[in-house]
PDB file of C-alpha atoms and ligand atoms in Angstrom:
ATOM      1  CA  UNK A   1     -21.251   0.217 -13.222  1.00 77.00           C
ATOM      2  CA  UNK A   2     -17.833  -0.447 -14.764  1.00 94.00           C
ATOM      3  CA  UNK A   3     -15.214  -1.422 -12.231  1.00 98.00           C
ATOM      4  CA  UNK A   4     -11.948   0.488 -11.981  1.00 98.00           C
ATOM      5  CA  UNK A   5      -9.175  -1.475 -13.691  1.00 98.00           C
ATOM      6  CA  UNK A   6      -6.163  -1.708 -11.388  1.00 98.00           C
ATOM      7  CA  UNK A   7      -2.685  -2.988 -12.168  1.00 98.00           C
ATOM      8  CA  UNK A   8      -0.713  -4.325  -9.213  1.00 98.00           C
ATOM      9  CA  UNK A   9       3.100  -4.273  -9.113  1.00 98.00           C
ATOM     10  CA  UNK A  10       4.822  -6.705  -6.758  1.00 98.00           C
ATOM     11  CA  UNK A  11       8.279  -8.066  -6.018  1.00 97.00           C
ATOM     12  CA  UNK A  12       7.757 -10.700  -3.338  1.00 97.00           C
ATOM     13  CA  UNK A  13       5.365 -12.302  -0.865  1.00 98.00           C
ATOM     14  CA  UNK A  14       2.240 -10.622  -2.217  1.00 98.00           C
ATOM     15  CA  UNK A  15       0.056 -10.645   0.894  1.00 98.00           C
ATOM     16  CA  UNK A  16      -1.277  -7.166   0.065  1.00 98.00           C
ATOM     17  CA  UNK A  17      -1.996  -8.355  -3.477  1.00 98.00           C
ATOM     18  CA  UNK A  18      -3.898 -11.234  -1.898  1.00 98.00           C
ATOM     19  CA  UNK A  19      -5.912  -8.802   0.242  1.00 98.00           C
ATOM     20  CA  UNK A  20      -6.809  -6.804  -2.878  1.00 98.00           C
ATOM     21  CA  UNK A  21      -7.730  -9.979  -4.784  1.00 98.00           C
ATOM     22  CA  UNK A  22     -10.028 -10.999  -1.920  1.00 98.00           C
ATOM     23  CA  UNK A  23     -11.711  -7.587  -1.927  1.00 98.00           C
ATOM     24  CA  UNK A  24     -12.177  -7.706  -5.708  1.00 98.00           C
ATOM     25  CA  UNK A  25     -13.808 -11.142  -5.437  1.00 98.00           C
ATOM     26  CA  UNK A  26     -16.910  -9.382  -4.099  1.00 98.00           C
ATOM     27  CA  UNK A  27     -18.971  -8.409  -7.166  1.00 97.00           C
ATOM     28  CA  UNK A  28     -20.072  -5.257  -5.336  1.00 98.00           C
ATOM     29  CA  UNK A  29     -16.461  -4.063  -4.950  1.00 98.00           C
ATOM     30  CA  UNK A  30     -15.870  -1.219  -7.418  1.00 98.00           C
ATOM     31  CA  UNK A  31     -12.401  -2.280  -8.663  1.00 98.00           C
ATOM     32  CA  UNK A  32     -10.881  -5.291 -10.404  1.00 98.00           C
ATOM     33  CA  UNK A  33      -7.301  -6.344 -10.943  1.00 98.00           C
ATOM     34  CA  UNK A  34      -6.565  -6.305 -14.666  1.00 98.00           C
ATOM     35  CA  UNK A  35      -2.922  -7.376 -14.473  1.00 98.00           C
ATOM     36  CA  UNK A  36      -0.164  -8.206 -12.014  1.00 98.00           C
ATOM     37  CA  UNK A  37       3.405  -7.270 -12.876  1.00 98.00           C
ATOM     38  CA  UNK A  38       6.262  -8.739 -10.874  1.00 98.00           C
ATOM     39  CA  UNK A  39       9.856  -7.578 -10.954  1.00 97.00           C
ATOM     40  CA  UNK A  40      10.939 -11.058  -9.833  1.00 97.00           C
ATOM     41  CA  UNK A  41      10.094 -14.385 -11.469  1.00 97.00           C
ATOM     42  CA  UNK A  42      10.305 -16.166  -8.106  1.00 97.00           C
ATOM     43  CA  UNK A  43       7.916 -13.778  -6.289  1.00 98.00           C
ATOM     44  CA  UNK A  44       5.538 -15.976  -4.242  1.00 98.00           C
ATOM     45  CA  UNK A  45       2.796 -13.391  -4.899  1.00 98.00           C
ATOM     46  CA  UNK A  46       2.561 -14.605  -8.505  1.00 98.00           C
ATOM     47  CA  UNK A  47       0.851 -17.690  -7.090  1.00 98.00           C
ATOM     48  CA  UNK A  48      -2.062 -15.572  -5.816  1.00 98.00           C
ATOM     49  CA  UNK A  49      -2.481 -14.048  -9.278  1.00 98.00           C
ATOM     50  CA  UNK A  50      -2.442 -17.481 -10.909  1.00 98.00           C
ATOM     51  CA  UNK A  51      -4.939 -18.891  -8.405  1.00 98.00           C
ATOM     52  CA  UNK A  52      -7.287 -15.993  -9.149  1.00 98.00           C
ATOM     53  CA  UNK A  53      -6.711 -16.344 -12.928  1.00 98.00           C
ATOM     54  CA  UNK A  54      -5.403 -12.796 -13.201  1.00 98.00           C
ATOM     55  CA  UNK A  55      -2.999 -12.162 -16.097  1.00 98.00           C
ATOM     56  CA  UNK A  56       0.492 -11.824 -14.673  1.00 98.00           C
ATOM     57  CA  UNK A  57       3.838 -11.048 -16.219  1.00 97.00           C
ATOM     58  CA  UNK A  58       7.389 -10.829 -15.004  1.00 98.00           C
ATOM     59  CA  UNK A  59       9.487  -7.854 -16.049  1.00 97.00           C
ATOM     60  CA  UNK A  60      12.953  -8.248 -14.541  1.00 92.00           C
ATOM     61  CA  UNK A  61      14.102  -4.901 -13.168  1.00 80.00           C
ATOM     62  CA  UNK A  62      17.591  -4.979 -14.656  1.00 83.00           C
ATOM     63  CA  UNK A  63      17.322  -1.503 -16.088  1.00 91.00           C
ATOM     64  CA  UNK A  64      14.975   1.213 -14.777  1.00 93.00           C
ATOM     65  CA  UNK A  65      14.069   2.661 -18.194  1.00 95.00           C
ATOM     66  CA  UNK A  66      13.519  -0.707 -19.844  1.00 95.00           C
ATOM     67  CA  UNK A  67      11.287  -1.787 -16.971  1.00 96.00           C
ATOM     68  CA  UNK A  68       9.257   1.426 -17.203  1.00 97.00           C
ATOM     69  CA  UNK A  69       8.775   1.106 -20.972  1.00 97.00           C
ATOM     70  CA  UNK A  70       7.666  -2.509 -20.788  1.00 97.00           C
ATOM     71  CA  UNK A  71       5.415  -1.969 -17.767  1.00 97.00           C
ATOM     72  CA  UNK A  72       3.828   1.078 -19.401  1.00 98.00           C
ATOM     73  CA  UNK A  73       3.072  -0.854 -22.588  1.00 98.00           C
ATOM     74  CA  UNK A  74       1.457  -3.687 -20.663  1.00 98.00           C
ATOM     75  CA  UNK A  75      -0.557  -1.414 -18.393  1.00 98.00           C
ATOM     76  CA  UNK A  76      -1.877   0.421 -21.455  1.00 98.00           C
ATOM     77  CA  UNK A  77      -2.664  -2.832 -23.237  1.00 98.00           C
ATOM     78  CA  UNK A  78      -4.703  -3.949 -20.227  1.00 98.00           C
ATOM     79  CA  UNK A  79      -6.449  -0.549 -20.049  1.00 98.00           C
ATOM     80  CA  UNK A  80      -5.260  -0.025 -16.478  1.00 98.00           C
ATOM     81  CA  UNK A  81      -6.595   3.119 -14.811  1.00 98.00           C
ATOM     82  CA  UNK A  82      -4.797   2.914 -11.449  1.00 98.00           C
ATOM     83  CA  UNK A  83      -1.477   1.342 -10.463  1.00 98.00           C
ATOM     84  CA  UNK A  84      -1.128  -0.189  -6.987  1.00 99.00           C
ATOM     85  CA  UNK A  85       2.377  -0.830  -5.681  1.00 98.00           C
ATOM     86  CA  UNK A  86       2.168  -3.742  -3.254  1.00 98.00           C
ATOM     87  CA  UNK A  87       5.581  -4.657  -1.945  1.00 97.00           C
ATOM     88  CA  UNK A  88       7.233  -3.448  -5.140  1.00 97.00           C
ATOM     89  CA  UNK A  89      10.828  -3.150  -4.031  1.00 93.00           C
ATOM     90  CA  UNK A  90      12.430  -1.123  -6.791  1.00 92.00           C
ATOM     91  CA  UNK A  91      12.651   2.610  -7.383  1.00 92.00           C
ATOM     92  CA  UNK A  92      10.606   3.546 -10.449  1.00 96.00           C
ATOM     93  CA  UNK A  93      11.842   5.810 -13.210  1.00 96.00           C
ATOM     94  CA  UNK A  94      10.722   9.426 -12.734  1.00 97.00           C
ATOM     95  CA  UNK A  95       8.906   9.725 -16.092  1.00 97.00           C
ATOM     96  CA  UNK A  96       6.918   6.612 -15.282  1.00 98.00           C
ATOM     97  CA  UNK A  97       5.952   8.035 -11.877  1.00 98.00           C
ATOM     98  CA  UNK A  98       4.954  11.345 -13.459  1.00 98.00           C
ATOM     99  CA  UNK A  99       2.918   9.595 -16.154  1.00 98.00           C
ATOM    100  CA  UNK A 100       0.851   8.008 -13.368  1.00 98.00           C
ATOM    101  CA  UNK A 101       0.654  11.096 -11.164  1.00 98.00           C
ATOM    102  CA  UNK A 102      -2.382  10.790  -8.851  1.00 98.00           C
ATOM    103  CA  UNK A 103      -3.136   7.434 -10.506  1.00 98.00           C
ATOM    104  CA  UNK A 104      -0.500   5.359  -8.699  1.00 98.00           C
ATOM    105  CA  UNK A 105      -0.677   4.405  -5.012  1.00 98.00           C
ATOM    106  CA  UNK A 106       1.635   2.617  -2.589  1.00 98.00           C
ATOM    107  CA  UNK A 107       1.412   1.040   0.844  1.00 98.00           C
ATOM    108  CA  UNK A 108       4.256   1.594   3.285  1.00 98.00           C
ATOM    109  CA  UNK A 109       4.594  -0.003   6.742  1.00 98.00           C
ATOM    110  CA  UNK A 110       5.018   3.183   8.770  1.00 98.00           C
ATOM    111  CA  UNK A 111       3.093   6.287   9.678  1.00 98.00           C
ATOM    112  CA  UNK A 112       4.612   8.479   6.970  1.00 98.00           C
ATOM    113  CA  UNK A 113       6.429  10.802   6.815  1.00 98.00           C
ATOM    114  CA  UNK A 114       8.255   8.904   9.571  1.00 98.00           C
ATOM    115  CA  UNK A 115      10.515   6.013   8.631  1.00 98.00           C
ATOM    116  CA  UNK A 116      10.750   6.105   4.872  1.00 98.00           C
ATOM    117  CA  UNK A 117      12.738   3.502   3.010  1.00 97.00           C
ATOM    118  CA  UNK A 118      13.738  -0.017   3.956  1.00 97.00           C
ATOM    119  CA  UNK A 119      13.032  -1.706   7.304  1.00 98.00           C
ATOM    120  CA  UNK A 120      10.476   0.848   8.438  1.00 98.00           C
ATOM    121  CA  UNK A 121       9.377  -1.365  11.332  1.00 98.00           C
ATOM    122  CA  UNK A 122      13.002  -1.757  12.505  1.00 98.00           C
ATOM    123  CA  UNK A 123      13.413   2.023  12.292  1.00 98.00           C
ATOM    124  CA  UNK A 124      10.263   2.492  14.408  1.00 98.00           C
ATOM    125  CA  UNK A 125      11.550   0.107  17.091  1.00 98.00           C
ATOM    126  CA  UNK A 126      14.951   1.819  17.124  1.00 98.00           C
ATOM    127  CA  UNK A 127      13.262   5.206  17.563  1.00 98.00           C
ATOM    128  CA  UNK A 128      11.236   3.912  20.523  1.00 98.00           C
ATOM    129  CA  UNK A 129       7.904   5.165  19.208  1.00 98.00           C
ATOM    130  CA  UNK A 130       4.816   3.959  21.103  1.00 98.00           C
ATOM    131  CA  UNK A 131       2.591   3.700  18.027  1.00 98.00           C
ATOM    132  CA  UNK A 132       3.359   2.421  14.549  1.00 98.00           C
ATOM    133  CA  UNK A 133       1.231   1.663  11.517  1.00 98.00           C
ATOM    134  CA  UNK A 134       0.956   1.911   7.778  1.00 99.00           C
ATOM    135  CA  UNK A 135       0.137   4.480   5.117  1.00 98.00           C
ATOM    136  CA  UNK A 136      -1.474   4.362   1.689  1.00 99.00           C
ATOM    137  CA  UNK A 137      -0.387   7.330  -0.409  1.00 98.00           C
ATOM    138  CA  UNK A 138      -0.181   8.608  -3.960  1.00 98.00           C
ATOM    139  CA  UNK A 139       3.282   8.079  -5.386  1.00 98.00           C
ATOM    140  CA  UNK A 140       5.713  10.892  -6.101  1.00 97.00           C
ATOM    141  CA  UNK A 141       9.262  10.507  -7.471  1.00 96.00           C
ATOM    142  CA  UNK A 142      10.831  10.959  -4.027  1.00 96.00           C
ATOM    143  CA  UNK A 143      10.902   7.645  -2.126  1.00 94.00           C
ATOM    144  CA  UNK A 144       7.850   6.910   0.073  1.00 96.00           C
ATOM    145  CA  UNK A 145       6.423  10.376  -0.310  1.00 97.00           C
ATOM    146  CA  UNK A 146       3.200  11.771  -1.733  1.00 98.00           C
ATOM    147  CA  UNK A 147      -0.284  12.809  -0.639  1.00 98.00           C
ATOM    148  CA  UNK A 148      -1.592  10.548   2.129  1.00 98.00           C
ATOM    149  CA  UNK A 149      -4.880   8.762   1.453  1.00 98.00           C
ATOM    150  CA  UNK A 150      -5.210   6.775   4.679  1.00 98.00           C
ATOM    151  CA  UNK A 151      -3.319   5.469   7.665  1.00 98.00           C
ATOM    152  CA  UNK A 152      -3.845   2.701  10.218  1.00 98.00           C
ATOM    153  CA  UNK A 153      -2.256   2.728  13.643  1.00 98.00           C
ATOM    154  CA  UNK A 154      -1.190  -0.070  16.016  1.00 98.00           C
ATOM    155  CA  UNK A 155       0.479   0.068  19.437  1.00 98.00           C
ATOM    156  CA  UNK A 156       4.106  -0.915  19.904  1.00 98.00           C
ATOM    157  CA  UNK A 157       4.575  -3.416  22.767  1.00 98.00           C
ATOM    158  CA  UNK A 158       7.638  -3.350  25.015  1.00 97.00           C
ATOM    159  CA  UNK A 159       8.544  -6.925  24.069  1.00 97.00           C
ATOM    160  CA  UNK A 160       8.112  -6.393  20.321  1.00 98.00           C
ATOM    161  CA  UNK A 161      10.759  -7.517  17.914  1.00 98.00           C
ATOM    162  CA  UNK A 162      10.733  -6.651  14.223  1.00 98.00           C
ATOM    163  CA  UNK A 163       8.781  -9.763  13.263  1.00 98.00           C
ATOM    164  CA  UNK A 164       6.048  -9.223  15.851  1.00 98.00           C
ATOM    165  CA  UNK A 165       5.603  -5.555  15.060  1.00 98.00           C
ATOM    166  CA  UNK A 166       5.647  -6.246  11.306  1.00 98.00           C
ATOM    167  CA  UNK A 167       2.914  -8.870  11.691  1.00 98.00           C
ATOM    168  CA  UNK A 168       0.729  -6.483  13.689  1.00 98.00           C
ATOM    169  CA  UNK A 169       1.177  -3.777  11.059  1.00 98.00           C
ATOM    170  CA  UNK A 170       0.617  -6.208   8.177  1.00 98.00           C
ATOM    171  CA  UNK A 171      -2.776  -7.193   9.592  1.00 98.00           C
ATOM    172  CA  UNK A 172      -3.941  -3.582   9.311  1.00 98.00           C
ATOM    173  CA  UNK A 173      -2.274  -3.134   5.902  1.00 98.00           C
ATOM    174  CA  UNK A 174      -4.645  -5.814   4.632  1.00 98.00           C
ATOM    175  CA  UNK A 175      -7.605  -3.737   5.831  1.00 98.00           C
ATOM    176  CA  UNK A 176      -6.332  -0.327   4.778  1.00 98.00           C
ATOM    177  CA  UNK A 177      -5.276  -1.080   1.193  1.00 99.00           C
ATOM    178  CA  UNK A 178      -8.633  -2.504   0.007  1.00 98.00           C
ATOM    179  CA  UNK A 179     -10.401   0.377   1.759  1.00 98.00           C
ATOM    180  CA  UNK A 180      -8.272   3.013   0.007  1.00 98.00           C
ATOM    181  CA  UNK A 181      -8.694   1.316  -3.375  1.00 98.00           C
ATOM    182  CA  UNK A 182     -12.451   1.240  -2.863  1.00 98.00           C
ATOM    183  CA  UNK A 183     -12.589   4.936  -1.982  1.00 98.00           C
ATOM    184  CA  UNK A 184     -10.629   5.785  -5.132  1.00 98.00           C
ATOM    185  CA  UNK A 185     -12.685   3.463  -7.333  1.00 98.00           C
ATOM    186  CA  UNK A 186     -15.857   5.090  -6.070  1.00 98.00           C
ATOM    187  CA  UNK A 187     -14.520   8.425  -7.292  1.00 98.00           C
ATOM    188  CA  UNK A 188     -14.492   9.927  -3.809  1.00 98.00           C
ATOM    189  CA  UNK A 189     -10.786  10.766  -3.589  1.00 98.00           C
ATOM    190  CA  UNK A 190      -9.419  14.131  -4.685  1.00 98.00           C
ATOM    191  CA  UNK A 191      -5.856  15.404  -4.453  1.00 98.00           C
ATOM    192  CA  UNK A 192      -5.730  19.026  -3.469  1.00 96.00           C
ATOM    193  CA  UNK A 193      -2.185  20.373  -3.300  1.00 92.00           C
ATOM    194  CA  UNK A 194      -0.328  17.807  -1.228  1.00 93.00           C
ATOM    195  CA  UNK A 195      -3.416  16.795   0.723  1.00 98.00           C
ATOM    196  CA  UNK A 196      -6.146  14.304  -0.069  1.00 98.00           C
ATOM    197  CA  UNK A 197      -9.867  14.866   0.405  1.00 98.00           C
ATOM    198  CA  UNK A 198     -12.183  11.864   0.558  1.00 98.00           C
ATOM    199  CA  UNK A 199     -15.906  12.493   0.240  1.00 98.00           C
ATOM    200  CA  UNK A 200     -18.311  10.712   2.543  1.00 97.00           C
ATOM    201  CA  UNK A 201     -15.844   9.619   5.205  1.00 96.00           C
ATOM    202  CA  UNK A 202     -15.899  10.235   8.926  1.00 95.00           C
ATOM    203  CA  UNK A 203     -13.090  10.337  11.466  1.00 95.00           C
ATOM    204  CA  UNK A 204     -13.102   7.696  14.223  1.00 93.00           C
ATOM    205  CA  UNK A 205     -13.416   8.859  17.829  1.00 92.00           C
ATOM    206  CA  UNK A 206     -10.037   7.605  18.903  1.00 89.00           C
ATOM    207  CA  UNK A 207      -7.497   8.675  21.424  1.00 92.00           C
ATOM    208  CA  UNK A 208      -5.088   6.095  22.758  1.00 95.00           C
ATOM    209  CA  UNK A 209      -2.308   6.446  25.279  1.00 96.00           C
ATOM    210  CA  UNK A 210       0.621   4.067  25.308  1.00 97.00           C
ATOM    211  CA  UNK A 211       1.792   3.037  27.839  1.00 96.00           C
ATOM    212  CA  UNK A 212      -0.911   3.271  30.478  1.00 95.00           C
ATOM    213  CA  UNK A 213      -0.645   2.469  34.163  1.00 93.00           C
ATOM    214  CA  UNK A 214      -3.564   0.085  34.310  1.00 79.00           C
ATOM    215  CA  UNK A 215      -5.770  -1.717  31.808  1.00 67.00           C
ATOM    216  CA  UNK A 216      -8.704   0.263  33.185  1.00 60.00           C
ATOM    217  CA  UNK A 217      -7.272   3.554  31.896  1.00 57.00           C
ATOM    218  CA  UNK A 218     -10.303   5.017  30.069  1.00 57.00           C
ATOM    219  CA  UNK A 219      -8.440   6.299  26.994  1.00 56.00           C
ATOM    220  CA  UNK A 220      -6.388   3.158  26.480  1.00 52.00           C
ATOM    221  CA  UNK A 221      -6.875   0.893  23.525  1.00 52.00           C
ATOM    222  CA  UNK A 222      -7.471  -2.688  24.675  1.00 51.00           C
ATOM    223  CA  UNK A 223      -6.305  -4.260  21.435  1.00 51.00           C
ATOM    224  CA  UNK A 224      -3.153  -6.285  21.436  1.00 49.00           C
TER     225      UNK A 224
HETATM  226  C1  GRF B 301       4.434  -4.569   3.093  1.00 55.70           C
HETATM  227  O1  GRF B 301       4.817  -4.408   4.430  1.00 55.70           O
HETATM  228  C2  GRF B 301       4.253  -3.231   2.415  1.00 55.70           C
HETATM  229  O2  GRF B 301       3.798  -2.245   3.292  1.00 55.70           O
HETATM  230  C3  GRF B 301       5.655  -2.908   1.968  1.00 55.70           C
HETATM  231  O3  GRF B 301       6.216  -4.135   1.579  1.00 55.70           O
HETATM  232  C4  GRF B 301       5.546  -5.193   2.252  1.00 55.70           C
HETATM  233  C5  GRF B 301       5.001  -6.084   1.197  1.00 55.70           C
HETATM  234  O4  GRF B 301       4.409  -7.229   1.713  1.00 55.70           O
HETATM  235  N1  GRF B 301       5.651  -1.920   0.922  1.00 55.70           N
HETATM  236  P1  GRF B 301       3.552  -8.161   0.769  1.00 55.70           P
HETATM  237  O5  GRF B 301       4.444  -8.539  -0.404  1.00 55.70           O
HETATM  238  O6  GRF B 301       2.348  -7.393   0.329  1.00 55.70           O
HETATM  239  O7  GRF B 301       3.195  -9.357   1.605  1.00 55.70           O
END
């Protein structure tokens, strides 16, 4: 069966790109990365694309419209069917977003719709929430909004700082993004209004309290 051709847009570190590249390395995985587009020439993530021999280009994001036109041309040329934003740090032009409606996804390090925008993990710590996480969603013109495909949750620890919480969230980002891409590539994901239906999934039996009085608390998650 033909694999879904994904284009990945990055601006920096590229650890989510790396997670997607790893998933795609399995011949049984139903998607492949056709092209990587970076808005920054010095993005370390470009190294992962090069190591995996994936075509990669840099389109400096000086002007929103010029970026959109160039990115669109390249995505078309590579016959990309789905765009994955993976740490892409610029706001995309509205026409570009609309052109990829329900065919462009993003990962954000919070349980949306909480904590949109920059420094989501810092916002979560400041709010004192007991659980944090990440979200993969279809992209709409409004920042960090759109139908939610999947979420992963982690506990917040009392001694967390931004770096520690970010690392805990990032570990689950690297599981969630390849999972969501697989579900889409298998044709199981349908947008219905502002909600997403995914065929053939089940919901985990999960209820976690945080904090708990003792580690023996039956509903508590033991993960750290
Ligand atoms: C991730 O936390 C992602 O959720 C957010 O930007 C960060 C990108 O990290 N959108 P990386 O470049 O994938 O390592």
